Short mmCIF file of C-alpha atoms in Angstrom, two decimals:
data_model
loop_
_atom_site.label_atom_id
_atom_site.label_comp_id
_atom_site.label_asym_id
_atom_site.label_seq_id
_atom_site.Cartn_x
_atom_site.Cartn_y
_atom_site.Cartn_z
CA PHE A 1392 123.17 107.81 87.67
CA ALA A 1393 119.91 106.22 86.11
CA TYR A 1394 121.14 102.66 86.79
CA LEU A 1395 120.93 103.42 90.49
CA TYR A 1396 117.39 103.91 90.07
CA VAL A 1397 116.57 101.35 87.46
CA ARG A 1398 119.17 98.73 88.11
CA SER A 1399 119.05 97.84 84.29
CA ARG A 1400 121.68 99.11 82.12
CA GLU A 1401 119.71 98.74 79.05
CA THR A 1402 116.90 100.81 80.43
CA ALA A 1403 119.12 103.28 82.05
CA GLU A 1404 120.90 103.90 78.44
CA GLU A 1405 117.19 104.47 76.81
CA LEU A 1406 116.35 106.92 79.68
CA VAL A 1407 119.35 108.62 79.21
CA GLN A 1408 119.15 108.94 75.53
CA ASP A 1409 115.93 110.27 75.65
CA VAL A 1410 117.08 113.17 78.03
CA PHE A 1411 119.73 113.88 75.80
CA VAL A 1412 117.21 114.13 72.84
CA ARG A 1413 115.07 116.48 75.12
CA LEU A 1414 118.16 118.70 75.96
CA TRP A 1415 118.95 118.94 72.51
CA GLU A 1416 115.83 119.94 71.54
CA ARG A 1417 115.60 122.71 74.25
CA HIS A 1418 119.34 123.54 74.66
CA GLU A 1419 118.86 127.24 73.95
CA ALA A 1420 116.36 127.66 76.87
CA ILE A 1421 118.41 125.70 79.57
CA ALA A 1422 120.80 127.63 81.57
CA GLU A 1423 122.30 125.26 83.88
CA VAL A 1424 123.03 121.90 81.79
CA ARG A 1425 124.36 119.72 84.59
CA ALA A 1426 121.50 120.39 86.93
CA TYR A 1427 119.28 119.91 84.15
CA LEU A 1428 120.73 116.69 83.26
CA PHE A 1429 120.49 115.16 86.66
CA ARG A 1430 116.84 116.20 87.23
CA ALA A 1431 115.85 115.06 83.99
CA VAL A 1432 117.18 111.84 84.31
CA ARG A 1433 116.05 111.31 87.89
CA ASN A 1434 112.45 112.38 86.95
CA ALA A 1435 112.55 109.74 83.78
CA ALA A 1436 114.15 106.84 85.89
CA LEU A 1437 111.36 107.61 88.95
CA THR A 1438 108.69 107.43 86.11
CA TRP A 1439 109.91 104.13 84.68
CA LEU A 1440 110.00 103.03 88.48
CA ARG A 1441 106.55 103.88 88.76
CA HIS A 1442 105.21 102.10 85.73
CA HIS A 1443 107.68 99.07 86.54
CA ARG A 1444 106.56 98.64 90.13
CA ILE A 1445 102.83 98.53 89.05
CA GLU A 1446 103.77 95.85 86.39
CA ARG A 1447 105.81 93.81 88.98
CA ARG A 1448 102.79 93.94 91.45
CA LEU A 1449 100.50 92.70 89.04
CA GLU A 1450 102.75 89.93 87.98
CA LEU A 1451 103.82 88.92 91.68
CA ALA A 1452 100.35 89.14 93.16
CA PRO A 1453 99.54 85.61 94.71
CA GLU A 1454 96.65 83.98 93.78
CA ASP A 1455 95.71 82.76 97.24
CA GLY A 1456 95.52 86.01 98.61
CA ALA A 1457 98.34 85.92 101.16
CA PRO A 1458 100.94 88.58 101.16
CA PRO A 1459 104.06 87.59 98.93
CA GLY A 1460 107.13 87.02 100.77
CA MET A 1461 105.73 86.19 103.97
CA GLY A 1462 107.91 83.44 105.64
CA ALA A 1463 109.76 82.33 108.68
CA PRO A 1464 112.54 84.69 109.50
CA VAL A 1465 115.96 83.15 109.02
CA ARG A 1466 118.53 82.98 112.01
CA PRO A 1467 121.81 83.99 110.94
CA ALA A 1468 124.55 81.06 111.08
CA ASP A 1469 127.67 83.14 110.97
CA ALA A 1470 129.29 86.56 110.24
CA THR A 1471 128.89 86.25 106.75
CA VAL A 1472 124.98 86.05 107.12
CA GLU A 1473 124.87 88.78 109.67
CA SER A 1474 126.72 91.30 107.23
CA ALA A 1475 124.30 90.10 104.32
CA GLU A 1476 121.40 90.78 106.60
CA LEU A 1477 122.83 94.30 107.83
CA ARG A 1478 123.07 95.21 104.31
CA ALA A 1479 119.82 94.21 103.53
CA ALA A 1480 118.42 96.24 106.51
CA VAL A 1481 120.07 99.27 105.30
CA ARG A 1482 118.69 98.95 102.03
CA ARG A 1483 115.00 98.48 103.67
CA ALA A 1484 115.72 101.36 105.82
CA VAL A 1485 116.89 103.66 103.20
CA ALA A 1486 114.02 102.37 100.91
CA GLY A 1487 111.58 103.36 104.07
CA LEU A 1488 112.84 107.04 103.78
CA PRO A 1489 110.60 109.82 102.24
CA GLU A 1490 111.74 110.39 98.64
CA PRO A 1491 113.01 113.87 99.40
CA TYR A 1492 115.38 112.17 101.98
CA ARG A 1493 116.38 109.24 99.88
CA GLU A 1494 117.07 111.64 97.12
CA VAL A 1495 119.74 113.79 99.06
CA LEU A 1496 121.05 110.44 100.79
CA THR A 1497 121.70 108.85 97.34
CA LEU A 1498 123.11 112.01 95.74
CA ARG A 1499 125.30 112.52 98.91
CA THR A 1500 126.59 108.98 99.59
CA GLN A 1501 126.47 107.43 96.39
CA HIS A 1502 127.56 110.13 93.88
CA GLN A 1503 129.69 111.98 96.32
CA LEU A 1504 128.00 115.45 95.33
CA SER A 1505 128.51 118.40 97.65
CA TYR A 1506 125.55 119.80 99.48
CA PRO A 1507 125.74 123.04 96.87
CA GLU A 1508 126.03 120.65 94.17
CA ILE A 1509 122.78 118.57 95.32
CA ALA A 1510 121.00 121.77 95.80
CA ALA A 1511 121.80 122.73 92.11
CA VAL A 1512 120.81 119.20 90.74
CA LEU A 1513 117.51 119.17 92.82
CA ASP A 1514 117.00 122.95 92.38
CA ILE A 1515 116.41 123.51 96.31
CA PRO A 1516 117.99 125.48 98.90
CA LEU A 1517 121.28 124.65 100.46
CA LYS A 1518 119.54 124.83 103.64
CA THR A 1519 117.31 122.32 102.97
CA VAL A 1520 119.67 120.03 101.53
CA GLU A 1521 121.51 120.26 104.96
CA THR A 1522 118.48 119.47 106.82
CA ARG A 1523 117.19 116.58 104.82
CA VAL A 1524 120.61 114.81 104.98
CA THR A 1525 120.84 115.16 108.68
CA ARG A 1526 117.24 114.07 109.23
CA ALA A 1527 118.12 111.18 106.72
CA PHE A 1528 120.80 110.05 108.80
CA LYS A 1529 118.84 110.52 112.02
CA ALA A 1530 116.03 108.22 110.68
CA LEU A 1531 118.51 105.39 109.63
CA ARG A 1532 120.25 105.56 112.98
CA GLU A 1533 116.96 105.01 114.82
CA VAL A 1534 115.75 102.21 112.43
CA LEU A 1535 119.31 100.52 112.51
CA ALA A 1536 119.64 100.93 116.27
CA VAL A 1537 118.66 97.18 116.64
CA HIS A 1538 121.69 96.03 114.58
CA ARG A 1539 124.21 97.62 116.82
#
């Protein structure tokens, strides 16, 4: 779960180990361990990501003042390239979603959690989960309509 956020096995293992240490220190006060673990790992991963993004921006900042990654668009030559571009477009569209929508979508699609499980993990009402998933898919359909 942490790896899906940080994309580094070593970092994910460190984050989860820290969460287990905190869990052990407070295990008597925690009623719902599974929900706590998901929430704690998510929070640790998001904190690491924020820190990592700031470091990357500082490393990748161009010296000439031009925005990084600006170049001529590449036209697809065959279906493989088109498929790769569609996957990239989906990743960009998901990344562009508001964080609450992205969270429920990730838990639903990548972790195959049910709506009640997502509600427990995020400690939000079931109806909120349903609304966020619906709105996330609607936003993705609108953004990706050009790829149909």
